[in-house]
mmCIF file of C-alpha atoms and ligand atoms in Angstrom:
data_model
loop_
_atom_site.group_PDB
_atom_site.id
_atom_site.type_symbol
_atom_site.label_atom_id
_atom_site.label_comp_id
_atom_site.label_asym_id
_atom_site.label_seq_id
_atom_site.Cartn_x
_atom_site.Cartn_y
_atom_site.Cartn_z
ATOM 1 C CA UNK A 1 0.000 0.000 0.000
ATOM 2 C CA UNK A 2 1.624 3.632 -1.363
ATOM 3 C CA UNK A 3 1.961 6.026 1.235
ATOM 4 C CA UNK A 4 -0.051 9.062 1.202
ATOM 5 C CA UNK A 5 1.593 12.372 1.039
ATOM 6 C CA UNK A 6 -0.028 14.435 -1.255
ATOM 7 C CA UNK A 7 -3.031 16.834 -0.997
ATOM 8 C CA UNK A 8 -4.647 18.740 -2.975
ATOM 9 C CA UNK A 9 -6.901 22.386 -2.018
ATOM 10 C CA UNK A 10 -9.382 23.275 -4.466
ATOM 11 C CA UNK A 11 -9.457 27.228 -4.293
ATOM 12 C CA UNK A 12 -10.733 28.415 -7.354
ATOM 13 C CA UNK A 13 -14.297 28.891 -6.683
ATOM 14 C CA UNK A 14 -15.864 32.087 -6.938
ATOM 15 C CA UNK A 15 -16.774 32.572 -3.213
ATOM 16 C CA UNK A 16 -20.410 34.384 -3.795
ATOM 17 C CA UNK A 17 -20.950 34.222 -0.730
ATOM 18 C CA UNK A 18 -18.460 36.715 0.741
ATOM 19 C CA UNK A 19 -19.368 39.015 -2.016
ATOM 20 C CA UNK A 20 -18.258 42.173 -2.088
ATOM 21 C CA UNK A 21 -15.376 40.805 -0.036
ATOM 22 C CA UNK A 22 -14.254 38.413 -2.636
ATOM 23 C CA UNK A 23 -14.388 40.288 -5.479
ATOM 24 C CA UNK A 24 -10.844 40.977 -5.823
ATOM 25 C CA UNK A 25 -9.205 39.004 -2.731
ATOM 26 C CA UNK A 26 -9.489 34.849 -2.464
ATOM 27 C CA UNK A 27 -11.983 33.914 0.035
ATOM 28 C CA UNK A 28 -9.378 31.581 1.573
ATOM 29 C CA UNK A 29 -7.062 34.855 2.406
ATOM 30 C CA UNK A 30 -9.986 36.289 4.702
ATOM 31 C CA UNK A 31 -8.496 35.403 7.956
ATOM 32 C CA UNK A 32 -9.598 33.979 11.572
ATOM 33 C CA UNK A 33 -8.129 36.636 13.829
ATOM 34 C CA UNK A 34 -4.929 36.813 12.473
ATOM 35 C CA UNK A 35 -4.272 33.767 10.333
ATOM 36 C CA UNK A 36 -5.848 32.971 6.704
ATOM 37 C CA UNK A 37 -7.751 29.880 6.626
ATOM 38 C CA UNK A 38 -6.103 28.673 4.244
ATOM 39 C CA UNK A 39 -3.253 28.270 5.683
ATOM 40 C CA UNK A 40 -5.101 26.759 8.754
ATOM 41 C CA UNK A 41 -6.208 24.151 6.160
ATOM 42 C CA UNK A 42 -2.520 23.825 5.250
ATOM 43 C CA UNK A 43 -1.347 23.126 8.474
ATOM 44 C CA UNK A 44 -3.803 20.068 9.310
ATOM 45 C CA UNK A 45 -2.839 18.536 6.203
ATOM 46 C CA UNK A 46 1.513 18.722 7.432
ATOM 47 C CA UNK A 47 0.152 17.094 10.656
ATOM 48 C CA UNK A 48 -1.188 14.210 9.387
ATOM 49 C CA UNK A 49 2.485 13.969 6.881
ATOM 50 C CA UNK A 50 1.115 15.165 3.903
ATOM 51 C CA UNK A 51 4.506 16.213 1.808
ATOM 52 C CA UNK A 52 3.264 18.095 -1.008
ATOM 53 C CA UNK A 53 0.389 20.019 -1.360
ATOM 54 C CA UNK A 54 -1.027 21.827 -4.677
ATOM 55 C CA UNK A 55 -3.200 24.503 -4.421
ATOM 56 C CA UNK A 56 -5.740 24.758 -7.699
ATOM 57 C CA UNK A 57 -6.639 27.825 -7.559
ATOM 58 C CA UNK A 58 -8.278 30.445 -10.386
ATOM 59 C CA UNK A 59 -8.829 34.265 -10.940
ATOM 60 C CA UNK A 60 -7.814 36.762 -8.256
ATOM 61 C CA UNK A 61 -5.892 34.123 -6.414
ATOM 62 C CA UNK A 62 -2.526 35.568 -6.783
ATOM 63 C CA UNK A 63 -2.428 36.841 -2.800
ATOM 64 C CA UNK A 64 -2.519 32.646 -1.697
ATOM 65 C CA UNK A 65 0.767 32.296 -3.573
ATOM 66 C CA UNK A 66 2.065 35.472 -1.860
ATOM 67 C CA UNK A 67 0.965 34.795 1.492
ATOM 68 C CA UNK A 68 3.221 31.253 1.307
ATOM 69 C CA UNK A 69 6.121 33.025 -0.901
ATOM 70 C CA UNK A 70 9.120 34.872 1.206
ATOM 71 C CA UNK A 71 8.528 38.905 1.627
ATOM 72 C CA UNK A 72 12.365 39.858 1.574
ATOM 73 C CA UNK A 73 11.375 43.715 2.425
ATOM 74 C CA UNK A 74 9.499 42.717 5.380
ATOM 75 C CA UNK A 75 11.791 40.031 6.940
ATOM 76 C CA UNK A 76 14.373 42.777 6.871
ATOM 77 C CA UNK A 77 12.212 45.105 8.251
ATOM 78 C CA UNK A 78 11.031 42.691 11.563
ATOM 79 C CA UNK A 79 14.591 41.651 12.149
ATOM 80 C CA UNK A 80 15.540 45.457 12.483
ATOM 81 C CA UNK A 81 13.070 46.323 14.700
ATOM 82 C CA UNK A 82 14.180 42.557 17.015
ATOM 83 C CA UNK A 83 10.427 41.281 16.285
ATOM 84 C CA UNK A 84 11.907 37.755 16.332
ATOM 85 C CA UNK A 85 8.802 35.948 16.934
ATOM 86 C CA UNK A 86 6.560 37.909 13.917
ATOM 87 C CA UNK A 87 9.672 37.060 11.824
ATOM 88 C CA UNK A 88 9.238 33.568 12.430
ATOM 89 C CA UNK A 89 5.824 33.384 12.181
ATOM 90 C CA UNK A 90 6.384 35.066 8.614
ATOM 91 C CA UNK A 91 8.848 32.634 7.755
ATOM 92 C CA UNK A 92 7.400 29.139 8.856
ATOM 93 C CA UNK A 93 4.687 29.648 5.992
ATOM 94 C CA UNK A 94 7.646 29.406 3.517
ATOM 95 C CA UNK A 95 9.229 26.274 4.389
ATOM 96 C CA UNK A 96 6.606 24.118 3.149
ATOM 97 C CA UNK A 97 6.282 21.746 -0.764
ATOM 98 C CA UNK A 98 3.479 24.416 -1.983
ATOM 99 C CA UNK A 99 2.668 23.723 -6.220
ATOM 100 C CA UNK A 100 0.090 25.980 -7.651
ATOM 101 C CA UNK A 101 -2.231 25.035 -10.861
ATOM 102 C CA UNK A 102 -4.558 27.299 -12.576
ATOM 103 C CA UNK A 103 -8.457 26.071 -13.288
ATOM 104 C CA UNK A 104 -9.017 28.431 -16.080
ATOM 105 C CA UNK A 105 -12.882 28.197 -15.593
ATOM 106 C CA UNK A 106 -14.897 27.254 -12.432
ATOM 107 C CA UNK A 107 -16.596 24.363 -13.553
ATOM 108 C CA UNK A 108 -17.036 23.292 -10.365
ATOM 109 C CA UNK A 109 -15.314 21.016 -7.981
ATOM 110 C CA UNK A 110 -14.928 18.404 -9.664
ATOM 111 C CA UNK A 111 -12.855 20.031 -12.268
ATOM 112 C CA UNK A 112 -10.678 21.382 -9.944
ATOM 113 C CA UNK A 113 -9.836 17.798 -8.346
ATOM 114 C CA UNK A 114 -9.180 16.626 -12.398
ATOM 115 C CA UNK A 115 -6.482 19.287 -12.274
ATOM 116 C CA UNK A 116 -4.693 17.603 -10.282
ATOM 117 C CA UNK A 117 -4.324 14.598 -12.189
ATOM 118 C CA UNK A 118 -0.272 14.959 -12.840
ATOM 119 C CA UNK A 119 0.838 15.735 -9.830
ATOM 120 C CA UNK A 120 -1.087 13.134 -8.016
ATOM 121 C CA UNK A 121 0.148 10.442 -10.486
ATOM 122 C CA UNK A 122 -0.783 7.045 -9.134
ATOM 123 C CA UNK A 123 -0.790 7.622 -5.104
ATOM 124 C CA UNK A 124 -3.666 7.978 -2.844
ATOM 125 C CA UNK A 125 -4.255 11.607 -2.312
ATOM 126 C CA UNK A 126 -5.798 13.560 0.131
ATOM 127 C CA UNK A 127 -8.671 16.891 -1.059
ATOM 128 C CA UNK A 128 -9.073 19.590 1.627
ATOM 129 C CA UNK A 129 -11.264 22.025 1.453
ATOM 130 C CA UNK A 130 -10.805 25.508 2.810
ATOM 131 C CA UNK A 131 -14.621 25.573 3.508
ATOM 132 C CA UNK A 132 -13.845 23.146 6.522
ATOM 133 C CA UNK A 133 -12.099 23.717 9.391
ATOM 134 C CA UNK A 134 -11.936 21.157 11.939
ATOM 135 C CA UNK A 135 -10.384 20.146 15.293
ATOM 136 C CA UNK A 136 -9.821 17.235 16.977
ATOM 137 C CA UNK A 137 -7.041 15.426 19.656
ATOM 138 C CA UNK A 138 -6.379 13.426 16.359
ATOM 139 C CA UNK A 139 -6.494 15.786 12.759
ATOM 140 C CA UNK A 140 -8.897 14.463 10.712
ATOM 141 C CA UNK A 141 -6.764 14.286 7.400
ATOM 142 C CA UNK A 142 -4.914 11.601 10.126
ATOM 143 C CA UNK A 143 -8.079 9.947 11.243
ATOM 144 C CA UNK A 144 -8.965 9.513 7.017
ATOM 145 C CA UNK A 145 -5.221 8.120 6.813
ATOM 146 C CA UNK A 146 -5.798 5.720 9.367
ATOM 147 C CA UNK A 147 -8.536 4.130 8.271
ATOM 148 C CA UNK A 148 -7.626 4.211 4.967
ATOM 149 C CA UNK A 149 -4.041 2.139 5.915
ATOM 150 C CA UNK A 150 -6.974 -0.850 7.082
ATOM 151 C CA UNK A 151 -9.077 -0.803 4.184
ATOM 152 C CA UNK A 152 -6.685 0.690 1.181
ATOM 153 C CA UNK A 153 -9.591 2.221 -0.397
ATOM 154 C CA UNK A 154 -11.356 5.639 -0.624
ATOM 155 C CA UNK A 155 -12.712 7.126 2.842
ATOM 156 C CA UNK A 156 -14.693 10.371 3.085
ATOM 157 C CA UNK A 157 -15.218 12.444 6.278
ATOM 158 C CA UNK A 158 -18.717 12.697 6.959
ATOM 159 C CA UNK A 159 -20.963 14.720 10.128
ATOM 160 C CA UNK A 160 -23.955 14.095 11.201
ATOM 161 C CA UNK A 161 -26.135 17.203 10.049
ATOM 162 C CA UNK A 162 -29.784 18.287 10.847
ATOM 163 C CA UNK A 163 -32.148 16.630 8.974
ATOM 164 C CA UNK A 164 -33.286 19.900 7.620
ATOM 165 C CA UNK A 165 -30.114 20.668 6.502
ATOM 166 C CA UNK A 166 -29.452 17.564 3.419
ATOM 167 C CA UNK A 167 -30.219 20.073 0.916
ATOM 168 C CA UNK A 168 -26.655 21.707 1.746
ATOM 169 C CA UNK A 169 -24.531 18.632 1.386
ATOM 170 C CA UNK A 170 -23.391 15.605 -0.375
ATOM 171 C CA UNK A 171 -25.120 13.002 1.613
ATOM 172 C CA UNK A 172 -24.433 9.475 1.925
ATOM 173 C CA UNK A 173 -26.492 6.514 1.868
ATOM 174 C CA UNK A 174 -24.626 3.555 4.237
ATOM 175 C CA UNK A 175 -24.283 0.085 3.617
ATOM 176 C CA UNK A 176 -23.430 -0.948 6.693
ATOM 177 C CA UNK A 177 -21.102 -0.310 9.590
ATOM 178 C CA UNK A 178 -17.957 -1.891 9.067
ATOM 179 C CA UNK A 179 -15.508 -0.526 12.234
ATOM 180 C CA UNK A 180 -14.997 2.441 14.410
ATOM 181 C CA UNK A 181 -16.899 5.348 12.836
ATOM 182 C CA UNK A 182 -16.597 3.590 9.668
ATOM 183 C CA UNK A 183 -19.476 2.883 7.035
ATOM 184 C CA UNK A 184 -19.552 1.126 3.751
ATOM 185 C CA UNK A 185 -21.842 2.997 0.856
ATOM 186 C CA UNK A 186 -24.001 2.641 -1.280
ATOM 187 C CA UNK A 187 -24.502 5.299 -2.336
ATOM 188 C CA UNK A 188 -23.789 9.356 -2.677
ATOM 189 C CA UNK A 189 -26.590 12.027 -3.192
ATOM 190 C CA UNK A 190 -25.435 15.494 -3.495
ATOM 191 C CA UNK A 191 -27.626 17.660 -1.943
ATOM 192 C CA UNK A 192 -31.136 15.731 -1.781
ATOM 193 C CA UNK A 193 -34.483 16.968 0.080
ATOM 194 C CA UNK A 194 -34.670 16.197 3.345
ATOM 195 C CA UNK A 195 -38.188 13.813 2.244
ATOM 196 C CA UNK A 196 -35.410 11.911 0.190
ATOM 197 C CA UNK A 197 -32.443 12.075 2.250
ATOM 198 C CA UNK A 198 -31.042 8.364 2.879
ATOM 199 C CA UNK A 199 -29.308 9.588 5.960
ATOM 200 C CA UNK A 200 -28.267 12.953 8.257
ATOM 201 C CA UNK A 201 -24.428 12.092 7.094
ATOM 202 C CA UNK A 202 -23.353 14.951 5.122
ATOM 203 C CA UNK A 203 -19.689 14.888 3.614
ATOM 204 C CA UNK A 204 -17.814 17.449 4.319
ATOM 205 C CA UNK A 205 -14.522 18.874 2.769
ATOM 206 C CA UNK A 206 -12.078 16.411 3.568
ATOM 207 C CA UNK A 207 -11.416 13.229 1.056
ATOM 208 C CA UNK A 208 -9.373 10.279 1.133
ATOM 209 C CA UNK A 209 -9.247 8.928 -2.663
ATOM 210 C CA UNK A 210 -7.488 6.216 -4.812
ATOM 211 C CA UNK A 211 -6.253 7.741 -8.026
ATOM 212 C CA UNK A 212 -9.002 5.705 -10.238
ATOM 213 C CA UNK A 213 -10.944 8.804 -9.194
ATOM 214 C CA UNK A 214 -9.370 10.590 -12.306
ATOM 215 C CA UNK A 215 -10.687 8.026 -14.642
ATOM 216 C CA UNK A 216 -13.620 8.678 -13.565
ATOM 217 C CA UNK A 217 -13.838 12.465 -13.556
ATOM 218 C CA UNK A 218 -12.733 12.268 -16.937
ATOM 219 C CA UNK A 219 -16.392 10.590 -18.023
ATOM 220 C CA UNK A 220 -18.084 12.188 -15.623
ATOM 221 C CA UNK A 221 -20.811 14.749 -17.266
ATOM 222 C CA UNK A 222 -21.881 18.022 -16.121
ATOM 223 C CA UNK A 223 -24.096 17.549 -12.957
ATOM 224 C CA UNK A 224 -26.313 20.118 -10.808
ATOM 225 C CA UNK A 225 -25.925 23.264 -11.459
ATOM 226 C CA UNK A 226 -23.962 22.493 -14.760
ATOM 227 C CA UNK A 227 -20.709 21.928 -12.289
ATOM 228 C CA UNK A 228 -18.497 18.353 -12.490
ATOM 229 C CA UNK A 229 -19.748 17.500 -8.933
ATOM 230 C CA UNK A 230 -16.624 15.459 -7.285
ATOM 231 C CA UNK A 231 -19.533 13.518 -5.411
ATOM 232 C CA UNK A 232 -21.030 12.166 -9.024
ATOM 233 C CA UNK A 233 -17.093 10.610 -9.696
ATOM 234 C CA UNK A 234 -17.249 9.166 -6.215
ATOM 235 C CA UNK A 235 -20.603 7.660 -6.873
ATOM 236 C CA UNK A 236 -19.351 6.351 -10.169
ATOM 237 C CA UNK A 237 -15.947 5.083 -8.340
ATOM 238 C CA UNK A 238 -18.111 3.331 -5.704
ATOM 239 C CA UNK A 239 -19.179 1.187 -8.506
ATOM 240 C CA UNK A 240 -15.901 -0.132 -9.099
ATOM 241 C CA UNK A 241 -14.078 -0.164 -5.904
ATOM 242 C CA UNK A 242 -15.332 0.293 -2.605
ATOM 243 C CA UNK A 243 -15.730 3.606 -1.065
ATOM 244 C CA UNK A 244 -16.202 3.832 2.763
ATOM 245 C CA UNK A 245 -17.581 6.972 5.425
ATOM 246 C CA UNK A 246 -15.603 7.678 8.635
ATOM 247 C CA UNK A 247 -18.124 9.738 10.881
ATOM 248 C CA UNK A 248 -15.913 12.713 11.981
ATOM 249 C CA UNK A 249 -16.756 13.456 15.984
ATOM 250 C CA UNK A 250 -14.235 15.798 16.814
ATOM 251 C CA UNK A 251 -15.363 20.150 15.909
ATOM 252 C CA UNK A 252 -16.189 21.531 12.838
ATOM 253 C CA UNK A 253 -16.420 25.162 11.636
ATOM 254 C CA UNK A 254 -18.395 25.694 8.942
ATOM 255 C CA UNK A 255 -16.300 28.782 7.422
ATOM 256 C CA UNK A 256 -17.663 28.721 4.039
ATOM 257 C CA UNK A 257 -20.925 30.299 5.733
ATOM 258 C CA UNK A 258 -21.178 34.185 7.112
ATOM 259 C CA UNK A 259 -22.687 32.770 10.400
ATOM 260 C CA UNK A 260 -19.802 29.758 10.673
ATOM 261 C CA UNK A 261 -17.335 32.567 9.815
ATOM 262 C CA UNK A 262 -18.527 34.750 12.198
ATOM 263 C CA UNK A 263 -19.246 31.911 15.441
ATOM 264 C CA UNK A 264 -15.797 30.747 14.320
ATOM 265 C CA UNK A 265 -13.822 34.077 14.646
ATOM 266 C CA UNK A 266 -15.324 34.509 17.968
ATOM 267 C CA UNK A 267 -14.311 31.147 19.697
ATOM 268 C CA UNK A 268 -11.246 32.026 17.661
ATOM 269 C CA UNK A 269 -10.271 35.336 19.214
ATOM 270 C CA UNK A 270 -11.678 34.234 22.660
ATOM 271 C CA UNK A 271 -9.093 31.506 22.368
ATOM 272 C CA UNK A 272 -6.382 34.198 21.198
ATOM 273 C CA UNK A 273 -4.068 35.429 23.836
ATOM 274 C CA UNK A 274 -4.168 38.964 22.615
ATOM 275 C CA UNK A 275 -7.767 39.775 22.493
ATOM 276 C CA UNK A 276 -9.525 36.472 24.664
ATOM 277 C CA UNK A 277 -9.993 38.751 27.693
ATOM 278 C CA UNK A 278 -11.020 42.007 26.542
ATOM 279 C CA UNK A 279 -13.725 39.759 23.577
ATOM 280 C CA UNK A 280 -15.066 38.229 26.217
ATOM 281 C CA UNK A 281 -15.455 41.123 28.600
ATOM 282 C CA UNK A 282 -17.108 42.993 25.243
ATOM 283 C CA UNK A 283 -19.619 40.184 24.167
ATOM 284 C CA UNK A 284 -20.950 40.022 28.141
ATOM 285 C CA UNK A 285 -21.750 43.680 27.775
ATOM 286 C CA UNK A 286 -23.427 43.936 24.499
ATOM 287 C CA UNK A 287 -25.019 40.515 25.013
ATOM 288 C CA UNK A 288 -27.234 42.544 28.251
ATOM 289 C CA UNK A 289 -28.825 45.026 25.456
ATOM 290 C CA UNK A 290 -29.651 42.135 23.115
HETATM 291 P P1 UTP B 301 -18.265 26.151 -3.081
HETATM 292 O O1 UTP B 301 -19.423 25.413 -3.586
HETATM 293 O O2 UTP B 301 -18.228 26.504 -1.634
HETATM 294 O O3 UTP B 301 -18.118 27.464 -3.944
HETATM 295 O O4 UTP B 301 -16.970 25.334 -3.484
HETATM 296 P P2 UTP B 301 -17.246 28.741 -3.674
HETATM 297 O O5 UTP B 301 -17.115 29.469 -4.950
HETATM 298 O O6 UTP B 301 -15.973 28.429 -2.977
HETATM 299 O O7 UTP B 301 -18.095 29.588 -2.640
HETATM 300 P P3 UTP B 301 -19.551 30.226 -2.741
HETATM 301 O O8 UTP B 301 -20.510 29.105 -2.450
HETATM 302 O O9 UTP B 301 -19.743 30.810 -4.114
HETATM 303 O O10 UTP B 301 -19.510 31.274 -1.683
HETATM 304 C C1 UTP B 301 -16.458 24.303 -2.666
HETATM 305 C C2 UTP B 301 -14.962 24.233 -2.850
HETATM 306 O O11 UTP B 301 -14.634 23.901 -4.188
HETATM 307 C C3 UTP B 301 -13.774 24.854 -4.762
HETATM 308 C C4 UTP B 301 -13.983 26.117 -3.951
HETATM 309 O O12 UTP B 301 -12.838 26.936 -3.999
HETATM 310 C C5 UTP B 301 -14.255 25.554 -2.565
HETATM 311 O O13 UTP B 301 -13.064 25.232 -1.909
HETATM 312 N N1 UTP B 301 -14.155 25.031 -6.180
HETATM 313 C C6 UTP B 301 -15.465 25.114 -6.529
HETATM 314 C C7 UTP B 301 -13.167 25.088 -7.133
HETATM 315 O O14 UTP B 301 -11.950 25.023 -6.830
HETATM 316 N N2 UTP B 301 -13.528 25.219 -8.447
HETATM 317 C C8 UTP B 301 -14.829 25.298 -8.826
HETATM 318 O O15 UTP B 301 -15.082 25.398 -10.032
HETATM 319 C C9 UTP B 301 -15.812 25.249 -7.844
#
């Protein structure tokens, strides 16, 4: 069984729903406090191993490359004024196996996995997507690489969602439990009605997949809202090899929402060591008037 090291971030969608916000920055440059999420994204994937990591990303997407490239100007500039530590912290997002690839259109998610198809080769490969962030004792790009070294096939993360909520999601219909948090499929459903919803087990950006996925996003045809929808190659690859569910348990923020942005940046900077004590001193006022 190959090793995985390699991961890929789709980051070439259009982000409508941080508009006007994303109209000339990447969505995955807006930052929690202080930190892009993207490169929170980044930094789950190098603790579960991952090596390499190529970013696909598309128009207006030229600050993601600059946020991970050196800044010569301002690494001289911190080191004369002895900010050692903001130096660092500058630095550390250099010394990582970053590979960018332009999708020239954003034919949806799907497409943007299919660029990927050379640099993945013929490993198992990891997708992250920025829209996720999640936290757990173990990261969950390591809990996917776990139970992918028992069953050397494809494993998606999946939550359990509010019923209400299948409409949002790729949703999965199980087989049958086959270990710890770990389902067989039968089937994938992107985004059903709740009234046809085969479970509350929504995938969520994180994917574990063999490289036969490529085959199969090459003949895979232009799905719901005329996007290649990743989950229609999954369902396709399901067919041919198996592909299994691990039920993520551990915390997940939503950021690809306002609200999840918004709830997240809060727990965020009441975490933060800079501004936990004063947030949390502000939201107990305001929250009297509310
Ligand atoms: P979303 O469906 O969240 O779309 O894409 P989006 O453009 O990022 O955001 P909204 O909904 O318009 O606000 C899910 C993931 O797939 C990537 C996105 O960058 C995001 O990480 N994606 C989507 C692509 O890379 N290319 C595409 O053509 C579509």
């Amino acid at each position: 069984m190959k090793p995985v090291k390699k991961a890929v971030i789709p980051a070439a969608g259009l982000g409508t729903r941080f508009l006007p916000a994303t109209k000339a920055l990447a969505k995955e440059m807006l930052p929690i406090v202080d930190k892009p999420t993207i490169q929170f994204i980044v930094e789950e994937a190098r603790a579960a191993g991952i090596e390499d990591i190529l970013i696909v990303d598309g128009k207006s997407k030229r600050s993601i490359e600059d946020h991970f490239d050196s800044n010569p100007e301002l690494e001289m500039a911190l080191e004369a004024d002895g900010k050692m530590e903001k130096l660092k912290m500058v630095q550390e997002t250099t010394d990582i196996n970053l590979y960018f690839i332009r999708q020239s259109k954003p034919r949806g998610l799907g497409d943007a996995v299919l660029q990927a198809k050379a640099f993945v080769g013929d490993e198992p490969f990891v997708v992250l997507l920025g829209d996720d962030m999640t936290r757990d004792n173990v990261p969950l790009t390591q809990q996917l690489i776990d139970q992918y070294k028992k069953t050397g096939e494809s494993t998606l993360a999946v939550v359990k969602v509010p019923h209400n909520d299948t409409q949002k999601y790729g949703v999965i219909d199980p087989m049958e439990k086959v270990g710890e948090d770990l389902y067989q499929v039968q089937q994938f459903v992107e985004k059903p009605n709740p009234e046809n919803a085969p479970s509350d087990l929504a995938i969520i950006g994180r994917y574990l997949l063999t490289p036969e996925i490529f085959e199969e996003l090459e003949n895979t045809k232009p799905g719901k809202g005329g996007e290649i929808q990743l989950t229609d190659a999954i369902d396709s690859l399901n067919k041919r090899q198996h592909v299994y569910a691990h039920e993520f348990k551990g915390r997940r923020y939503d950021i690809g929402s306002k609200i999840g942005f918004l709830e997240t940046s809060i727990e965020f900077g009441l975490e933060h060591p800079e501004t936990g004590a004063e947030l949390k001193a502000y939201i107990k006022k305001i929250a009297k008037d509310l």
